[in-house]
Amino acid sequence: MCSGHQSPGLWRHPEDQSWRFNDISHWVELAKLLEDAKFHGIFVADVLGGYDVYRDSLNPAKISGAQWPVNEPLSVVSAMAAATESIGFGVTVSTTYEMPYHLARRLSTIDHLSKGRYAQAEEYVKVIYKLLESSWRDDAVKRDRETGVYTAPDLVREINHKGKFFQVPGPHICQPSPQRTPLLLQAGTSRAGKQFAAQHAEAVFLSAHAPAVCAKNIAELRQIAKDEFGRNPVNIKTLALVTPILGKTEEEAQQKLADYRQYASHEGALALFGGWTGIDLSKYGDDEELRHVESNAVKSTVEGYARFSPGTSKWTKHTIAEHVSIGGNGPILVGTPSQVADGLETWVEEADIDGFNFAYALFPQSFKDIVELLLPELRRRGLFWDDYAVPGGTYRENFYRIPGQTGPLNEHVASKYRWRVGVPAEQHSIPE
Amino acid sequence: MCSGHQSPGLWRHPEDQSWRFNDISHWVELAKLLEDAKFHGIFVADVLGGYDVYRDSLNPAKISGAQWPVNEPLSVVSAMAAATESIGFGVTVSTTYEMPYHLARRLSTIDHLSKGRYAQAEEYVKVIYKLLESSWRDDAVKRDRETGVYTAPDLVREINHKGKFFQVPGPHICQPSPQRTPLLLQAGTSRAGKQFAAQHAEAVFLSAHAPAVCAKNIAELRQIAKDEFGRNPVNIKTLALVTPILGKTEEEAQQKLADYRQYASHEGALALFGGWTGIDLSKYGDDEELRHVESNAVKSTVEGYARFSPGTSKWTKHTIAEHVSIGGNGPILVGTPSQVADGLETWVEEADIDGFNFAYALFPQSFKDIVELLLPELRRRGLFWDDYAVPGGTYRENFYRIPGQTGPLNEHVASKYRWRVGVPAEQHSIPE
């Protein structure tokens, strides 16, 4: 919820409106645009502080507007939900600043308000599962006008969570919302991140400049999910970060990219790179070949980029900056709708990707280009749906294309926490 | 953000829709209704747990639906803001579950999204003032397309707060929002509450069954504000809780009240009373005169009610329940528009009240009655405006009726924290 999210500096472009992110109509218009085009969902990523590794300073991010300033994204979901019916919403939530009891309430509230079209990645999930799934029975709210019973008292219980970090007696304070546990989206392919995702994630965001990098991570993730958590690996959907630059002709697309590059901020890109990698490239000279420097961390990181761009002979900090200054750590696909669609198909085949997380260069023009140029081509190829699987349904029903699948799949860990209709409390003890 | 907020049990009434509180259209429709009628603001109160003093159990609240379940209210503000232009929004925020750095960001975000029409009462205000007022200079965001400067780096600074309870280096992560510090609404007339309000509150909510109780509290509050904090006492606006029951004739109004009473839940009312006072009246017999029991706390509390209802000869727990089961701890004003307007005028005169905080018996019918019956009478008397003072303006501009008054008044403590346009950092050190 900032300007030029993955493309620092492009707020300078005369057609860009990403700097309108403080304005509520900005988000409502985007939600309507993307729902009309039948997008599955909108994800508003978040970062809880500024990018200050590069130059050991926040200044490059301040000046270039690289994810600075940045608002709290859950706040805008209800406005988008009020203006739409079917599109899903996802945001980042940080457990650093949110207590689990309170976050569970915010999640339930938004899930009610968005009628189950809200999605969430979060960490301290066990307490959250207990609050969202185990504390109320599905049918606890009776609202029986004859007997005067709003909630059946025995169908709401304390969770009495006593853990290492949290003591949460409960009960949960909101009634069961459409999805109870919102759709769980995860990002991060560290060893710990994969282990977490293999158990909890329903969708995983990946970003890499080459399909082969994604393919390796996805294969490992799905293997762990199957071996350690008994999940069907195809039920973890993988979404790759991609920034399409579309033109009616190849020349037009290339001209657009050249135009955008004029505005892209290298300082901003190096600020973002510093935050992602912990590496401050301001320590190196303008012409210094980064694959030959002393630091192993720098060498191996830069070699990772170089391996998949064999046409680039020298890797300086400016090569890195140019590489990530539009579309962040994901690929730019430039060309006609047909060329970009070919590129997407390559990713699906080579990386075992289920879908895409489209970033923008210009807001909202990049999305309009996708809607007007790319989607018709994808539909011609039978690769994009004509309508939501369950119009007006929850995010999860549309995500799995299963009417009635409002909660996690039976094989998912959260499902074990669900206190279902008709089950006596003594037959459903809350899992640890 | 619950059913039957101050009137437990009335969700049973066939015309009540307060149980639709999980539905986003419920709130959007209310916001539109009240803005069309030129209401100043909507306040969605909050409670962070269930009412469990009465019977030492949460069950009476669960069964009667007395503020149970209850959603998180800040979540709904952006949806209401997207559908309106001028009406103000207020919610309760609890510092128990919100870290100040994160809350400051949520406040700024909502203030941006609602274009300054959002209001807030909160406690740990000094850290919040530093983040909202002192960290960014008014003109820090340049968005200069020529020079490529989004934010001037020197016009954003760390607050470096090191207090007893919080260590918050800062800087604030959102750019200055229209009001920077949202309008500060306070409730609670304990000694500490009054002291807090006298320094920080711009508006104060009061609830009592008799004007004389309010008058005493308001006089003390204004005296402290003047003597200890140098404020003009009339700038603290006082709002009394009132539940009007309106009819075209007096008979019609009385019939409405009798109708509503059939649905009011005494168990729910005693659950709320328990939460407000800490007194569990389930310990007393149905016919027991509460002014003669052993507990001094019970005696003095009940005598407080009895003093202003001399027509009631016996005070049992059922008398209390009937007293608070519609409209909570505030008066019910029953009658024709003229009679109710007379009642309001009495409160203004006798209690030194500036305005009213209207609770509902039925949602949204009680508000429709106010709009259709009461407001025309108030307008005839010159007691209610024809339009917002600053249509489309911030809550604060409309609250004080001063165009351009988006921030706290100069005399208000928050104003000292404001880093204003053009002031060099060294000439504005952050107050402690």
PDB file of C-alpha atoms in Angstrom, chain A residues 1 3 11-14 16 19 21-25 27-28 46-50 58-59 62-65 68-73 75-79 81-82 96-99 101-102 105-106 109-110 112-113 115 136 141 143-154 156-157 171-175, chain B residues 1 3 11-14 16 19 21-25 27-28 46-50 58-59 62-65 68-73 75-79 81-82 96-99 101-102 105-106 109-110 112-113 115 136 141 143-154 156-157 171-175:
ATOM      1  CA  MET A   1       0.000   0.000   0.000  1.00  0.00           C
ATOM      2  CA  SER A   3       3.845   3.974  -4.488  1.00  0.00           C
ATOM      3  CA  TRP A  11       5.646   7.317  -9.702  1.00  0.00           C
ATOM      4  CA  ARG A  12       7.460   9.974 -11.803  1.00  0.00           C
ATOM      5  CA  HIS A  13       5.911   8.643 -15.002  1.00  0.00           C
ATOM      6  CA  PRO A  14       3.087  10.959 -16.127  1.00  0.00           C
ATOM      7  CA  ASP A  16       1.398   6.433 -13.135  1.00  0.00           C
ATOM      8  CA  TRP A  19       1.155   7.577  -5.593  1.00  0.00           C
ATOM      9  CA  PHE A  21      -2.420   4.981  -2.576  1.00  0.00           C
ATOM     10  CA  ASN A  22      -3.659   7.167   0.282  1.00  0.00           C
ATOM     11  CA  ASP A  23      -6.914   7.698  -1.580  1.00  0.00           C
ATOM     12  CA  ILE A  24      -9.693   5.213  -0.982  1.00  0.00           C
ATOM     13  CA  SER A  25     -11.140   5.602  -4.483  1.00  0.00           C
ATOM     14  CA  TRP A  27      -8.365   0.989  -4.258  1.00  0.00           C
ATOM     15  CA  VAL A  28     -12.077   0.774  -4.910  1.00  0.00           C
ATOM     16  CA  ASP A  46       3.241  -5.108   3.477  1.00  0.00           C
ATOM     17  CA  VAL A  47       6.549  -4.250   5.068  1.00  0.00           C
ATOM     18  CA  LEU A  48       6.785  -3.098   8.672  1.00  0.00           C
ATOM     19  CA  GLY A  49       9.710  -0.761   8.355  1.00  0.00           C
ATOM     20  CA  GLY A  50      11.790   1.085   5.802  1.00  0.00           C
ATOM     21  CA  LEU A  58      16.672   5.175   4.929  1.00  0.00           C
ATOM     22  CA  ASN A  59      17.320   8.132   2.651  1.00  0.00           C
ATOM     23  CA  LYS A  62      12.639   8.115   1.172  1.00  0.00           C
ATOM     24  CA  ILE A  63      13.905   9.944  -1.881  1.00  0.00           C
ATOM     25  CA  SER A  64      12.943   7.341  -4.464  1.00  0.00           C
ATOM     26  CA  GLY A  65       9.691   6.433  -2.749  1.00  0.00           C
ATOM     27  CA  TRP A  68       8.109   4.455   1.657  1.00  0.00           C
ATOM     28  CA  PRO A  69       5.753   5.666   3.010  1.00  0.00           C
ATOM     29  CA  VAL A  70       3.568   2.587   3.319  1.00  0.00           C
ATOM     30  CA  ASN A  71       0.118   2.225   4.849  1.00  0.00           C
ATOM     31  CA  GLU A  72      -1.457  -0.662   6.738  1.00  0.00           C
ATOM     32  CA  PRO A  73      -3.182  -2.852   4.118  1.00  0.00           C
ATOM     33  CA  SER A  75      -7.574  -1.250   6.536  1.00  0.00           C
ATOM     34  CA  VAL A  76      -8.532  -0.981   2.895  1.00  0.00           C
ATOM     35  CA  VAL A  77     -10.073  -4.412   2.407  1.00  0.00           C
ATOM     36  CA  SER A  78     -13.538  -3.544   3.693  1.00  0.00           C
ATOM     37  CA  ALA A  79     -13.853  -0.630   1.258  1.00  0.00           C
ATOM     38  CA  ALA A  81     -15.188  -5.640  -0.400  1.00  0.00           C
ATOM     39  CA  ALA A  82     -18.156  -3.266  -0.190  1.00  0.00           C
ATOM     40  CA  THR A  96       5.502  -8.480  15.567  1.00  0.00           C
ATOM     41  CA  TYR A  97       2.857  -5.885  16.248  1.00  0.00           C
ATOM     42  CA  GLU A  98      -0.337  -7.908  16.501  1.00  0.00           C
ATOM     43  CA  MET A  99      -1.390  -9.972  19.496  1.00  0.00           C
ATOM     44  CA  TYR A 101      -6.254 -12.744  20.225  1.00  0.00           C
ATOM     45  CA  HIS A 102      -6.690  -9.360  18.576  1.00  0.00           C
ATOM     46  CA  ARG A 105     -10.709 -10.833  15.813  1.00  0.00           C
ATOM     47  CA  ARG A 106      -9.541  -8.606  12.973  1.00  0.00           C
ATOM     48  CA  THR A 109     -14.273  -9.259  11.231  1.00  0.00           C
ATOM     49  CA  ILE A 110     -12.810  -8.800   7.774  1.00  0.00           C
ATOM     50  CA  HIS A 112     -17.466 -11.349   7.801  1.00  0.00           C
ATOM     51  CA  LEU A 113     -17.355  -7.984   6.061  1.00  0.00           C
ATOM     52  CA  LYS A 115     -18.164 -12.376   2.977  1.00  0.00           C
ATOM     53  CA  TRP A 136     -17.269 -21.817  18.436  1.00  0.00           C
ATOM     54  CA  VAL A 141     -25.409 -18.779  16.848  1.00  0.00           C
ATOM     55  CA  ARG A 143     -30.731 -16.253  16.972  1.00  0.00           C
ATOM     56  CA  ASP A 144     -33.933 -17.945  18.047  1.00  0.00           C
ATOM     57  CA  ARG A 145     -36.553 -15.250  18.492  1.00  0.00           C
ATOM     58  CA  GLU A 146     -38.956 -17.601  20.275  1.00  0.00           C
ATOM     59  CA  THR A 147     -36.632 -18.810  23.014  1.00  0.00           C
ATOM     60  CA  GLY A 148     -34.564 -15.622  23.170  1.00  0.00           C
ATOM     61  CA  VAL A 149     -31.304 -17.515  22.653  1.00  0.00           C
ATOM     62  CA  TYR A 150     -28.850 -15.548  20.552  1.00  0.00           C
ATOM     63  CA  THR A 151     -25.841 -17.842  21.092  1.00  0.00           C
ATOM     64  CA  ALA A 152     -26.122 -21.313  22.642  1.00  0.00           C
ATOM     65  CA  PRO A 153     -23.819 -20.986  25.651  1.00  0.00           C
ATOM     66  CA  ASP A 154     -22.459 -24.542  25.531  1.00  0.00           C
ATOM     67  CA  VAL A 156     -18.814 -21.525  22.699  1.00  0.00           C
ATOM     68  CA  ARG A 157     -15.807 -22.579  24.736  1.00  0.00           C
ATOM     69  CA  PRO A 171     -13.066 -17.773  23.940  1.00  0.00           C
ATOM     70  CA  HIS A 172     -12.961 -16.156  20.512  1.00  0.00           C
ATOM     71  CA  ILE A 173     -15.166 -13.082  20.508  1.00  0.00           C
ATOM     72  CA  CYS A 174     -16.555 -13.173  16.946  1.00  0.00           C
ATOM     73  CA  GLN A 175     -19.016 -15.698  15.640  1.00  0.00           C
TER      74      GLN A 175
ATOM     75  CA  MET B   1     -20.213  -3.747  16.253  1.00  0.00           C
ATOM     76  CA  SER B   3     -26.365  -6.800  18.081  1.00  0.00           C
ATOM     77  CA  TRP B  11     -32.644  -8.395  18.179  1.00  0.00           C
ATOM     78  CA  ARG B  12     -35.772 -10.510  18.743  1.00  0.00           C
ATOM     79  CA  HIS B  13     -38.013  -7.680  17.594  1.00  0.00           C
ATOM     80  CA  PRO B  14     -39.260  -8.367  14.048  1.00  0.00           C
ATOM     81  CA  ASP B  16     -34.706  -4.985  14.336  1.00  0.00           C
ATOM     82  CA  TRP B  19     -28.026  -8.688  14.180  1.00  0.00           C
ATOM     83  CA  PHE B  21     -23.711  -6.373  12.021  1.00  0.00           C
ATOM     84  CA  ASN B  22     -21.515  -8.948  10.247  1.00  0.00           C
ATOM     85  CA  ASP B  23     -22.790  -7.664   6.921  1.00  0.00           C
ATOM     86  CA  ILE B  24     -20.914  -4.838   5.280  1.00  0.00           C
ATOM     87  CA  SER B  25     -24.001  -3.410   3.564  1.00  0.00           C
ATOM     88  CA  TRP B  27     -22.845  -0.367   7.858  1.00  0.00           C
ATOM     89  CA  VAL B  28     -22.673   1.254   4.458  1.00  0.00           C
ATOM     90  CA  ASP B  46     -15.969  -1.603  21.386  1.00  0.00           C
ATOM     91  CA  VAL B  47     -15.409  -4.001  24.231  1.00  0.00           C
ATOM     92  CA  LEU B  48     -12.475  -6.390  24.258  1.00  0.00           C
ATOM     93  CA  GLY B  49     -14.078  -9.253  26.109  1.00  0.00           C
ATOM     94  CA  GLY B  50     -17.430 -10.623  27.200  1.00  0.00           C
ATOM     95  CA  LEU B  58     -20.487 -15.423  30.140  1.00  0.00           C
ATOM     96  CA  ASN B  59     -23.658 -17.392  29.496  1.00  0.00           C
ATOM     97  CA  LYS B  62     -24.136 -15.306  25.081  1.00  0.00           C
ATOM     98  CA  ILE B  63     -27.783 -16.215  25.377  1.00  0.00           C
ATOM     99  CA  SER B  64     -29.169 -12.685  25.288  1.00  0.00           C
ATOM    100  CA  GLY B  65     -26.646 -11.473  22.701  1.00  0.00           C
ATOM    101  CA  TRP B  68     -21.635 -10.871  22.262  1.00  0.00           C
ATOM    102  CA  PRO B  69     -20.320 -11.646  19.699  1.00  0.00           C
ATOM    103  CA  VAL B  70     -18.620  -8.368  18.843  1.00  0.00           C
ATOM    104  CA  ASN B  71     -16.431  -7.518  15.859  1.00  0.00           C
ATOM    105  CA  GLU B  72     -13.444  -5.176  15.588  1.00  0.00           C
ATOM    106  CA  PRO B  73     -14.835  -1.760  14.632  1.00  0.00           C
ATOM    107  CA  SER B  75     -12.259  -2.624  10.117  1.00  0.00           C
ATOM    108  CA  VAL B  76     -15.549  -1.222   8.903  1.00  0.00           C
ATOM    109  CA  VAL B  77     -14.597   2.456   8.709  1.00  0.00           C
ATOM    110  CA  SER B  78     -13.018   2.336   5.252  1.00  0.00           C
ATOM    111  CA  ALA B  79     -16.143   0.778   3.734  1.00  0.00           C
ATOM    112  CA  ALA B  81     -15.827   6.203   4.217  1.00  0.00           C
ATOM    113  CA  ALA B  82     -15.822   5.000   0.607  1.00  0.00           C
ATOM    114  CA  THR B  96      -4.118  -3.864  25.515  1.00  0.00           C
ATOM    115  CA  TYR B  97      -3.791  -5.524  22.149  1.00  0.00           C
ATOM    116  CA  GLU B  98      -2.296  -2.819  19.947  1.00  0.00           C
ATOM    117  CA  MET B  99       1.343  -1.763  19.940  1.00  0.00           C
ATOM    118  CA  TYR B 101       3.848   1.951  16.492  1.00  0.00           C
ATOM    119  CA  HIS B 102       1.328  -0.270  14.741  1.00  0.00           C
ATOM    120  CA  ARG B 105       0.018   3.333  11.366  1.00  0.00           C
ATOM    121  CA  ARG B 106      -3.553   2.047  11.449  1.00  0.00           C
ATOM    122  CA  THR B 109      -4.042   4.770   7.178  1.00  0.00           C
ATOM    123  CA  ILE B 110      -7.688   5.180   8.121  1.00  0.00           C
ATOM    124  CA  HIS B 112      -5.950   8.891   4.749  1.00  0.00           C
ATOM    125  CA  LEU B 113      -8.658   6.557   3.496  1.00  0.00           C
ATOM    126  CA  LYS B 115      -9.951  11.790   4.174  1.00  0.00           C
ATOM    127  CA  TRP B 136       7.217  14.066   9.499  1.00  0.00           C
ATOM    128  CA  VAL B 141       6.348  14.593   0.719  1.00  0.00           C
ATOM    129  CA  ARG B 143       6.692  14.029  -5.144  1.00  0.00           C
ATOM    130  CA  ASP B 144       8.844  16.135  -7.415  1.00  0.00           C
ATOM    131  CA  ARG B 145       8.897  14.460 -10.816  1.00  0.00           C
ATOM    132  CA  GLU B 146      11.776  16.625 -12.046  1.00  0.00           C
ATOM    133  CA  THR B 147      14.250  15.921  -9.279  1.00  0.00           C
ATOM    134  CA  GLY B 148      12.971  12.432  -8.524  1.00  0.00           C
ATOM    135  CA  VAL B 149      12.474  13.218  -4.840  1.00  0.00           C
ATOM    136  CA  TYR B 150       9.430  11.501  -3.413  1.00  0.00           C
ATOM    137  CA  THR B 151      10.076  12.342   0.251  1.00  0.00           C
ATOM    138  CA  ALA B 152      12.659  14.900   1.371  1.00  0.00           C
ATOM    139  CA  PRO B 153      14.916  12.762   3.592  1.00  0.00           C
ATOM    140  CA  ASP B 154      15.663  15.477   6.141  1.00  0.00           C
ATOM    141  CA  VAL B 156      11.373  12.722   8.221  1.00  0.00           C
ATOM    142  CA  ARG B 157      13.029  11.924  11.539  1.00  0.00           C
ATOM    143  CA  PRO B 171      10.228   7.136  12.265  1.00  0.00           C
ATOM    144  CA  HIS B 172       6.508   6.966  11.545  1.00  0.00           C
ATOM    145  CA  ILE B 173       5.949   4.988   8.370  1.00  0.00           C
ATOM    146  CA  CYS B 174       2.936   6.826   6.867  1.00  0.00           C
ATOM    147  CA  GLN B 175       2.993  10.295   5.425  1.00  0.00           C
TER     148      GLN B 175
END
